[in-house]
mmCIF file of C-alpha atoms in Angstrom:
data_model
loop_
_atom_site.group_PDB
_atom_site.id
_atom_site.type_symbol
_atom_site.label_atom_id
_atom_site.label_comp_id
_atom_site.label_asym_id
_atom_site.label_seq_id
_atom_site.Cartn_x
_atom_site.Cartn_y
_atom_site.Cartn_z
ATOM 1 C CA UNK A 1026 14.608 7.379 -12.506
ATOM 2 C CA UNK A 1027 13.395 5.824 -9.284
ATOM 3 C CA UNK A 1028 11.844 8.285 -6.901
ATOM 4 C CA UNK A 1029 8.778 6.346 -5.794
ATOM 5 C CA UNK A 1030 8.360 4.492 -2.550
ATOM 6 C CA UNK A 1031 10.572 1.466 -2.982
ATOM 7 C CA UNK A 1032 12.044 0.665 -6.375
ATOM 8 C CA UNK A 1033 9.604 2.284 -8.720
ATOM 9 C CA UNK A 1034 10.502 4.168 -11.842
ATOM 10 C CA UNK A 1035 7.126 5.681 -12.667
ATOM 11 C CA UNK A 1036 7.147 9.082 -14.261
ATOM 12 C CA UNK A 1037 5.020 11.886 -12.917
ATOM 13 C CA UNK A 1038 1.616 11.674 -14.550
ATOM 14 C CA UNK A 1039 -0.755 14.497 -15.240
ATOM 15 C CA UNK A 1040 -4.406 14.293 -14.189
ATOM 16 C CA UNK A 1041 -5.376 14.008 -17.843
ATOM 17 C CA UNK A 1042 -3.590 10.700 -18.491
ATOM 18 C CA UNK A 1043 -3.690 9.246 -14.993
ATOM 19 C CA UNK A 1044 -5.718 6.186 -14.104
ATOM 20 C CA UNK A 1045 -7.328 7.187 -10.834
ATOM 21 C CA UNK A 1046 -7.209 4.515 -8.148
ATOM 22 C CA UNK A 1047 -10.466 3.459 -6.500
ATOM 23 C CA UNK A 1048 -11.268 5.019 -3.153
ATOM 24 C CA UNK A 1049 -11.202 2.870 -0.030
ATOM 25 C CA UNK A 1050 -14.997 2.976 0.197
ATOM 26 C CA UNK A 1051 -15.274 1.839 -3.413
ATOM 27 C CA UNK A 1052 -12.810 -0.962 -2.824
ATOM 28 C CA UNK A 1053 -14.595 -2.171 0.308
ATOM 29 C CA UNK A 1054 -17.951 -2.026 -1.441
ATOM 30 C CA UNK A 1055 -16.706 -4.065 -4.381
ATOM 31 C CA UNK A 1056 -15.394 -6.751 -2.014
ATOM 32 C CA UNK A 1057 -18.662 -6.909 -0.061
ATOM 33 C CA UNK A 1058 -20.793 -7.104 -3.192
ATOM 34 C CA UNK A 1059 -18.656 -9.893 -4.613
ATOM 35 C CA UNK A 1060 -18.724 -11.812 -1.308
ATOM 36 C CA UNK A 1061 -22.507 -11.414 -1.039
ATOM 37 C CA UNK A 1062 -23.030 -12.675 -4.582
ATOM 38 C CA UNK A 1063 -20.840 -15.733 -4.010
ATOM 39 C CA UNK A 1064 -22.526 -16.489 -0.648
ATOM 40 C CA UNK A 1065 -25.915 -16.305 -2.368
ATOM 41 C CA UNK A 1066 -24.784 -18.755 -5.047
ATOM 42 C CA UNK A 1067 -25.398 -16.236 -7.808
ATOM 43 C CA UNK A 1068 -23.301 -15.678 -10.931
ATOM 44 C CA UNK A 1069 -22.220 -12.384 -12.440
ATOM 45 C CA UNK A 1070 -24.751 -13.078 -15.177
ATOM 46 C CA UNK A 1071 -27.509 -13.253 -12.524
ATOM 47 C CA UNK A 1072 -26.374 -9.899 -11.135
ATOM 48 C CA UNK A 1073 -26.357 -8.388 -14.625
ATOM 49 C CA UNK A 1074 -29.926 -9.596 -15.160
ATOM 50 C CA UNK A 1075 -31.000 -7.937 -11.890
ATOM 51 C CA UNK A 1076 -29.572 -4.606 -13.053
ATOM 52 C CA UNK A 1077 -30.610 -5.096 -16.690
ATOM 53 C CA UNK A 1078 -27.035 -4.431 -17.779
ATOM 54 C CA UNK A 1079 -24.101 -6.117 -19.450
ATOM 55 C CA UNK A 1080 -22.071 -8.545 -17.320
ATOM 56 C CA UNK A 1081 -19.048 -6.314 -17.944
ATOM 57 C CA UNK A 1082 -20.580 -3.717 -15.605
ATOM 58 C CA UNK A 1083 -20.781 -6.286 -12.796
ATOM 59 C CA UNK A 1084 -17.173 -7.258 -13.370
ATOM 60 C CA UNK A 1085 -16.083 -3.633 -13.204
ATOM 61 C CA UNK A 1086 -18.075 -3.014 -10.013
ATOM 62 C CA UNK A 1087 -16.685 -6.116 -8.300
ATOM 63 C CA UNK A 1088 -13.123 -5.336 -9.343
ATOM 64 C CA UNK A 1089 -13.421 -1.791 -8.005
ATOM 65 C CA UNK A 1090 -13.013 -0.204 -11.437
ATOM 66 C CA UNK A 1091 -16.476 1.341 -11.433
ATOM 67 C CA UNK A 1092 -18.293 2.895 -8.495
ATOM 68 C CA UNK A 1093 -21.700 1.277 -7.955
ATOM 69 C CA UNK A 1094 -24.639 3.664 -7.709
ATOM 70 C CA UNK A 1095 -26.809 3.474 -4.553
ATOM 71 C CA UNK A 1096 -29.794 2.231 -6.589
ATOM 72 C CA UNK A 1097 -27.667 -0.556 -8.095
ATOM 73 C CA UNK A 1098 -26.412 -1.537 -4.644
ATOM 74 C CA UNK A 1099 -29.976 -1.798 -3.334
ATOM 75 C CA UNK A 1100 -31.059 -3.921 -6.287
ATOM 76 C CA UNK A 1101 -28.086 -6.259 -5.899
ATOM 77 C CA UNK A 1102 -28.626 -6.489 -2.152
ATOM 78 C CA UNK A 1103 -32.223 -7.618 -2.622
ATOM 79 C CA UNK A 1104 -31.132 -10.062 -5.326
ATOM 80 C CA UNK A 1105 -28.582 -11.601 -2.942
ATOM 81 C CA UNK A 1106 -31.129 -11.847 -0.127
ATOM 82 C CA UNK A 1107 -29.319 -9.461 2.218
ATOM 83 C CA UNK A 1108 -31.067 -7.945 5.231
ATOM 84 C CA UNK A 1109 -32.002 -4.279 5.376
ATOM 85 C CA UNK A 1110 -29.099 -3.259 7.605
ATOM 86 C CA UNK A 1111 -26.499 -4.890 5.336
ATOM 87 C CA UNK A 1112 -27.999 -3.172 2.306
ATOM 88 C CA UNK A 1113 -28.100 0.204 4.066
ATOM 89 C CA UNK A 1114 -24.451 -0.177 5.111
ATOM 90 C CA UNK A 1115 -23.423 -0.834 1.521
ATOM 91 C CA UNK A 1116 -25.494 2.072 0.248
ATOM 92 C CA UNK A 1117 -23.570 4.325 2.634
ATOM 93 C CA UNK A 1118 -20.328 2.947 1.209
ATOM 94 C CA UNK A 1119 -21.544 3.653 -2.321
ATOM 95 C CA UNK A 1120 -22.231 7.278 -1.396
ATOM 96 C CA UNK A 1121 -18.752 7.614 0.058
ATOM 97 C CA UNK A 1122 -17.057 5.969 -2.906
ATOM 98 C CA UNK A 1123 -16.715 9.303 -4.682
ATOM 99 C CA UNK A 1124 -14.849 10.843 -1.764
ATOM 100 C CA UNK A 1125 -11.126 10.827 -2.393
ATOM 101 C CA UNK A 1126 -8.522 10.240 0.298
ATOM 102 C CA UNK A 1127 -6.004 12.751 1.645
ATOM 103 C CA UNK A 1128 -3.681 12.001 -1.279
ATOM 104 C CA UNK A 1129 -6.010 13.738 -3.725
ATOM 105 C CA UNK A 1130 -3.986 16.920 -3.265
ATOM 106 C CA UNK A 1131 -0.974 15.146 -4.776
ATOM 107 C CA UNK A 1132 -2.576 13.368 -7.738
ATOM 108 C CA UNK A 1133 -0.824 15.662 -10.217
ATOM 109 C CA UNK A 1134 2.573 14.560 -8.893
ATOM 110 C CA UNK A 1135 2.347 10.896 -7.909
ATOM 111 C CA UNK A 1136 1.209 7.715 -9.669
ATOM 112 C CA UNK A 1137 -2.312 6.620 -8.754
ATOM 113 C CA UNK A 1138 -1.098 3.272 -7.409
ATOM 114 C CA UNK A 1139 1.162 5.071 -4.908
ATOM 115 C CA UNK A 1140 -1.794 7.254 -3.907
ATOM 116 C CA UNK A 1141 -3.809 4.088 -3.330
ATOM 117 C CA UNK A 1142 -0.998 2.602 -1.236
ATOM 118 C CA UNK A 1143 -0.902 5.650 1.047
ATOM 119 C CA UNK A 1144 -4.671 5.545 1.561
ATOM 120 C CA UNK A 1145 -4.515 1.819 2.328
ATOM 121 C CA UNK A 1146 -1.693 2.399 4.821
ATOM 122 C CA UNK A 1147 -3.810 5.003 6.603
ATOM 123 C CA UNK A 1148 -6.467 2.337 7.253
ATOM 124 C CA UNK A 1149 -4.308 -0.731 7.859
ATOM 125 C CA UNK A 1150 -3.933 -2.355 11.279
ATOM 126 C CA UNK A 1151 -0.685 -4.105 10.308
ATOM 127 C CA UNK A 1152 2.004 -3.129 7.797
ATOM 128 C CA UNK A 1153 4.905 -5.479 7.056
ATOM 129 C CA UNK A 1154 7.653 -4.426 4.667
ATOM 130 C CA UNK A 1155 10.783 -5.935 3.137
ATOM 131 C CA UNK A 1156 13.251 -3.545 1.465
ATOM 132 C CA UNK A 1157 16.390 -4.279 -0.505
ATOM 133 C CA UNK A 1158 18.087 -1.254 -2.066
ATOM 134 C CA UNK A 1159 17.032 1.582 0.196
ATOM 135 C CA UNK A 1160 15.272 2.391 3.435
ATOM 136 C CA UNK A 1161 11.484 2.168 2.950
ATOM 137 C CA UNK A 1162 9.697 5.463 2.416
ATOM 138 C CA UNK A 1163 7.748 5.212 5.672
ATOM 139 C CA UNK A 1164 11.000 5.291 7.675
ATOM 140 C CA UNK A 1165 13.084 7.779 5.694
ATOM 141 C CA UNK A 1166 14.389 10.926 7.353
ATOM 142 C CA UNK A 1167 13.771 14.176 5.516
ATOM 143 C CA UNK A 1168 17.418 14.436 4.402
ATOM 144 C CA UNK A 1169 17.493 10.828 3.220
ATOM 145 C CA UNK A 1170 14.175 11.199 1.372
ATOM 146 C CA UNK A 1171 15.397 14.386 -0.291
ATOM 147 C CA UNK A 1172 18.567 12.627 -1.485
ATOM 148 C CA UNK A 1173 16.526 9.781 -2.981
ATOM 149 C CA UNK A 1174 13.977 12.055 -4.658
ATOM 150 C CA UNK A 1175 16.712 14.335 -6.030
ATOM 151 C CA UNK A 1176 18.001 11.388 -8.064
ATOM 152 C CA UNK A 1177 15.135 12.264 -10.404
ATOM 153 C CA UNK A 1178 17.015 15.369 -11.518
ATOM 154 C CA UNK A 1179 14.986 15.538 -14.722
ATOM 155 C CA UNK A 1180 12.065 16.798 -12.618
ATOM 156 C CA UNK A 1181 11.647 20.499 -11.830
ATOM 157 C CA UNK A 1182 12.687 21.344 -8.281
ATOM 158 C CA UNK A 1183 9.109 22.347 -7.402
ATOM 159 C CA UNK A 1184 7.837 18.858 -8.275
ATOM 160 C CA UNK A 1185 10.598 17.244 -6.255
ATOM 161 C CA UNK A 1186 9.619 19.394 -3.289
ATOM 162 C CA UNK A 1187 6.016 18.247 -3.719
ATOM 163 C CA UNK A 1188 7.119 14.621 -3.738
ATOM 164 C CA UNK A 1189 9.092 15.229 -0.565
ATOM 165 C CA UNK A 1190 6.080 16.855 1.123
ATOM 166 C CA UNK A 1191 3.950 13.867 0.119
ATOM 167 C CA UNK A 1192 6.411 11.377 1.581
ATOM 168 C CA UNK A 1193 6.720 13.262 4.858
ATOM 169 C CA UNK A 1194 2.950 13.729 5.192
ATOM 170 C CA UNK A 1195 2.475 10.041 4.468
ATOM 171 C CA UNK A 1196 4.786 9.216 7.380
ATOM 172 C CA UNK A 1197 3.174 11.734 9.712
ATOM 173 C CA UNK A 1198 -0.356 10.545 9.044
ATOM 174 C CA UNK A 1199 0.651 6.958 9.711
ATOM 175 C CA UNK A 1200 3.025 7.289 12.675
ATOM 176 C CA UNK A 1201 0.924 9.932 14.462
ATOM 177 C CA UNK A 1202 -2.353 8.074 13.986
ATOM 178 C CA UNK A 1203 -4.422 7.694 17.150
ATOM 179 C CA UNK A 1204 -4.670 3.926 16.652
ATOM 180 C CA UNK A 1205 -1.246 3.309 15.131
ATOM 181 C CA UNK A 1206 -0.827 0.110 13.118
ATOM 182 C CA UNK A 1207 1.585 -2.672 13.994
ATOM 183 C CA UNK A 1208 4.692 -1.999 11.911
ATOM 184 C CA UNK A 1209 7.278 -4.591 10.959
ATOM 185 C CA UNK A 1210 10.271 -3.986 8.674
ATOM 186 C CA UNK A 1211 13.096 -6.161 7.405
ATOM 187 C CA UNK A 1212 15.751 -4.104 5.619
ATOM 188 C CA UNK A 1213 18.574 -5.709 3.676
ATOM 189 C CA UNK A 1214 21.979 -4.602 4.937
ATOM 190 C CA UNK A 1215 22.764 -3.332 1.428
ATOM 191 C CA UNK A 1216 20.267 -0.506 1.977
ATOM 192 C CA UNK A 1217 22.158 0.585 5.081
ATOM 193 C CA UNK A 1218 25.588 0.504 3.451
ATOM 194 C CA UNK A 1219 25.007 2.174 0.092
ATOM 195 C CA UNK A 1220 26.004 5.855 -0.031
ATOM 196 C CA UNK A 1221 23.015 8.187 0.011
ATOM 197 C CA UNK A 1222 23.849 11.887 -0.045
ATOM 198 C CA UNK A 1223 26.591 12.795 2.400
ATOM 199 C CA UNK A 1224 27.945 10.542 5.122
ATOM 200 C CA UNK A 1225 25.881 12.455 7.690
ATOM 201 C CA UNK A 1226 22.672 11.723 5.766
ATOM 202 C CA UNK A 1227 23.168 7.967 6.051
ATOM 203 C CA UNK A 1228 24.348 8.087 9.665
ATOM 204 C CA UNK A 1229 21.347 10.245 10.540
ATOM 205 C CA UNK A 1230 19.041 7.756 8.846
ATOM 206 C CA UNK A 1231 20.521 4.812 10.740
ATOM 207 C CA UNK A 1232 20.235 6.710 14.037
ATOM 208 C CA UNK A 1233 16.577 7.405 13.253
ATOM 209 C CA UNK A 1234 15.930 3.706 12.569
ATOM 210 C CA UNK A 1235 17.493 2.760 15.890
ATOM 211 C CA UNK A 1236 15.365 5.332 17.688
ATOM 212 C CA UNK A 1237 12.133 4.187 16.041
ATOM 213 C CA UNK A 1238 12.966 0.596 16.940
ATOM 214 C CA UNK A 1239 13.960 1.304 20.545
ATOM 215 C CA UNK A 1240 10.853 3.444 21.097
ATOM 216 C CA UNK A 1241 8.691 0.528 19.890
ATOM 217 C CA UNK A 1242 7.267 2.637 17.073
ATOM 218 C CA UNK A 1243 8.190 -0.201 14.720
ATOM 219 C CA UNK A 1244 9.889 -3.571 14.808
ATOM 220 C CA UNK A 1245 12.918 -3.036 12.560
ATOM 221 C CA UNK A 1246 15.300 -5.831 11.675
ATOM 222 C CA UNK A 1247 18.229 -6.177 9.275
ATOM 223 C CA UNK A 1248 19.057 -8.996 6.871
ATOM 224 C CA UNK A 1249 22.873 -9.089 7.251
ATOM 225 C CA UNK A 1250 25.322 -9.829 4.454
ATOM 226 C CA UNK A 1251 26.567 -12.732 6.577
ATOM 227 C CA UNK A 1252 23.182 -14.447 6.191
ATOM 228 C CA UNK A 1253 23.897 -14.840 2.480
ATOM 229 C CA UNK A 1254 21.238 -15.430 -0.147
ATOM 230 C CA UNK A 1255 17.677 -16.350 0.715
ATOM 231 C CA UNK A 1256 14.897 -18.105 -1.151
ATOM 232 C CA UNK A 1257 12.719 -14.984 -1.336
ATOM 233 C CA UNK A 1258 14.997 -12.905 -3.563
ATOM 234 C CA UNK A 1259 12.236 -11.315 -5.623
ATOM 235 C CA UNK A 1260 12.434 -7.681 -4.549
ATOM 236 C CA UNK A 1261 10.723 -5.342 -2.106
ATOM 237 C CA UNK A 1262 7.115 -5.733 -1.003
ATOM 238 C CA UNK A 1263 4.588 -4.357 1.493
ATOM 239 C CA UNK A 1264 1.885 -6.479 3.126
ATOM 240 C CA UNK A 1265 -1.121 -4.650 4.576
ATOM 241 C CA UNK A 1266 -3.697 -6.187 6.891
ATOM 242 C CA UNK A 1267 -6.990 -4.627 8.018
ATOM 243 C CA UNK A 1268 -9.135 -4.980 11.115
ATOM 244 C CA UNK A 1269 -12.376 -5.600 9.241
ATOM 245 C CA UNK A 1270 -12.958 -9.090 7.904
ATOM 246 C CA UNK A 1271 -14.612 -7.440 4.914
ATOM 247 C CA UNK A 1272 -11.302 -5.796 3.983
ATOM 248 C CA UNK A 1273 -8.931 -8.483 2.704
ATOM 249 C CA UNK A 1274 -5.182 -8.265 3.155
ATOM 250 C CA UNK A 1275 -3.187 -6.832 0.266
ATOM 251 C CA UNK A 1276 0.402 -7.193 -0.953
ATOM 252 C CA UNK A 1277 1.959 -4.291 -2.849
ATOM 253 C CA UNK A 1278 4.915 -4.921 -5.157
ATOM 254 C CA UNK A 1279 6.573 -2.739 -7.756
ATOM 255 C CA UNK A 1280 9.319 -2.545 -10.330
ATOM 256 C CA UNK A 1281 10.593 0.013 -12.826
ATOM 257 C CA UNK A 1282 7.571 -0.496 -15.075
ATOM 258 C CA UNK A 1283 4.521 -1.029 -12.906
ATOM 259 C CA UNK A 1284 3.096 -1.619 -9.446
ATOM 260 C CA UNK A 1285 0.827 -4.522 -8.533
ATOM 261 C CA UNK A 1286 -1.722 -5.230 -5.824
ATOM 262 C CA UNK A 1287 -2.073 -8.928 -4.961
ATOM 263 C CA UNK A 1288 -5.186 -9.949 -3.061
ATOM 264 C CA UNK A 1289 -5.766 -13.688 -3.462
ATOM 265 C CA UNK A 1290 -5.484 -15.631 -0.218
ATOM 266 C CA UNK A 1291 -2.837 -17.881 -1.694
ATOM 267 C CA UNK A 1292 -0.650 -14.965 -2.777
ATOM 268 C CA UNK A 1293 -1.053 -13.048 0.476
ATOM 269 C CA UNK A 1294 -0.323 -16.187 2.517
ATOM 270 C CA UNK A 1295 2.853 -16.776 0.545
ATOM 271 C CA UNK A 1296 4.130 -13.262 1.190
ATOM 272 C CA UNK A 1297 3.170 -13.484 4.880
ATOM 273 C CA UNK A 1298 5.258 -16.669 5.168
ATOM 274 C CA UNK A 1299 8.040 -14.969 3.249
ATOM 275 C CA UNK A 1300 8.118 -12.042 5.655
ATOM 276 C CA UNK A 1301 8.048 -14.273 8.737
ATOM 277 C CA UNK A 1302 10.953 -16.319 7.396
ATOM 278 C CA UNK A 1303 12.969 -13.178 6.667
ATOM 279 C CA UNK A 1304 12.212 -11.729 10.088
ATOM 280 C CA UNK A 1305 13.140 -14.899 11.944
ATOM 281 C CA UNK A 1306 16.536 -15.032 10.261
ATOM 282 C CA UNK A 1307 17.393 -11.320 10.464
ATOM 283 C CA UNK A 1308 18.991 -9.396 13.337
ATOM 284 C CA UNK A 1309 17.459 -6.635 15.499
ATOM 285 C CA UNK A 1310 18.259 -3.092 14.420
ATOM 286 C CA UNK A 1311 20.061 -2.492 17.730
ATOM 287 C CA UNK A 1312 22.584 -5.199 16.813
ATOM 288 C CA UNK A 1313 23.430 -3.667 13.457
ATOM 289 C CA UNK A 1314 26.890 -2.091 13.477
#
């Protein structure tokens, strides 16, 4: 049953069988170490030699699967010829890599990839989203979110309430942030026509979208039925961009089985073009009737 952010059908996982997502500090550190190695013209085998370890450890560090210890970061920094300040900065990141984000309180109730998404959103400078079947989680009213989450009626009511609290806190932390990100949404008209809860729930949701758009909280547009099919019919996605050049853009996609984070420049560029094309051909929320 789908109760995740967009179209996900993940079950609720316990802490014992959950794969914990890397922290933001760990993710940033892995990117910087990989970039430094490549800039220095060194291979993963060279890095493994410097640490006197198996190359698998280097792969896991650079992919964010293993947190690098401060001593390892220093050794790699010297191997890559980095200056003292760059090494010290990365050592600080390594010490913060064990610090979980605000979503740690919800890890017993939500999939780790959704936890990672919320932490990434909290640090993004731009968030672009395309939704097909329902209003994206970041824009859902409490009544609308409750109706969506209650579809997972196999879950105890207490867990559903926890999921609702998570979704609302996720919105609050993002929309009330001191330096709010640039938000852009394209929502397929189907999501604004399908019955969700009572008639008042849907009308309240649409009114909220209009208000958010008119108040310039977010740029919200609608792909109308009259526009027909489009070449990007591959489901919902979220594109996140970050202010730091050391933090690459990420695309988040999901289906009923799994969620995926896409980070290659080619993939991110394709989704950025996809979103721009959808936005250019959609109508402003204020014109939706």
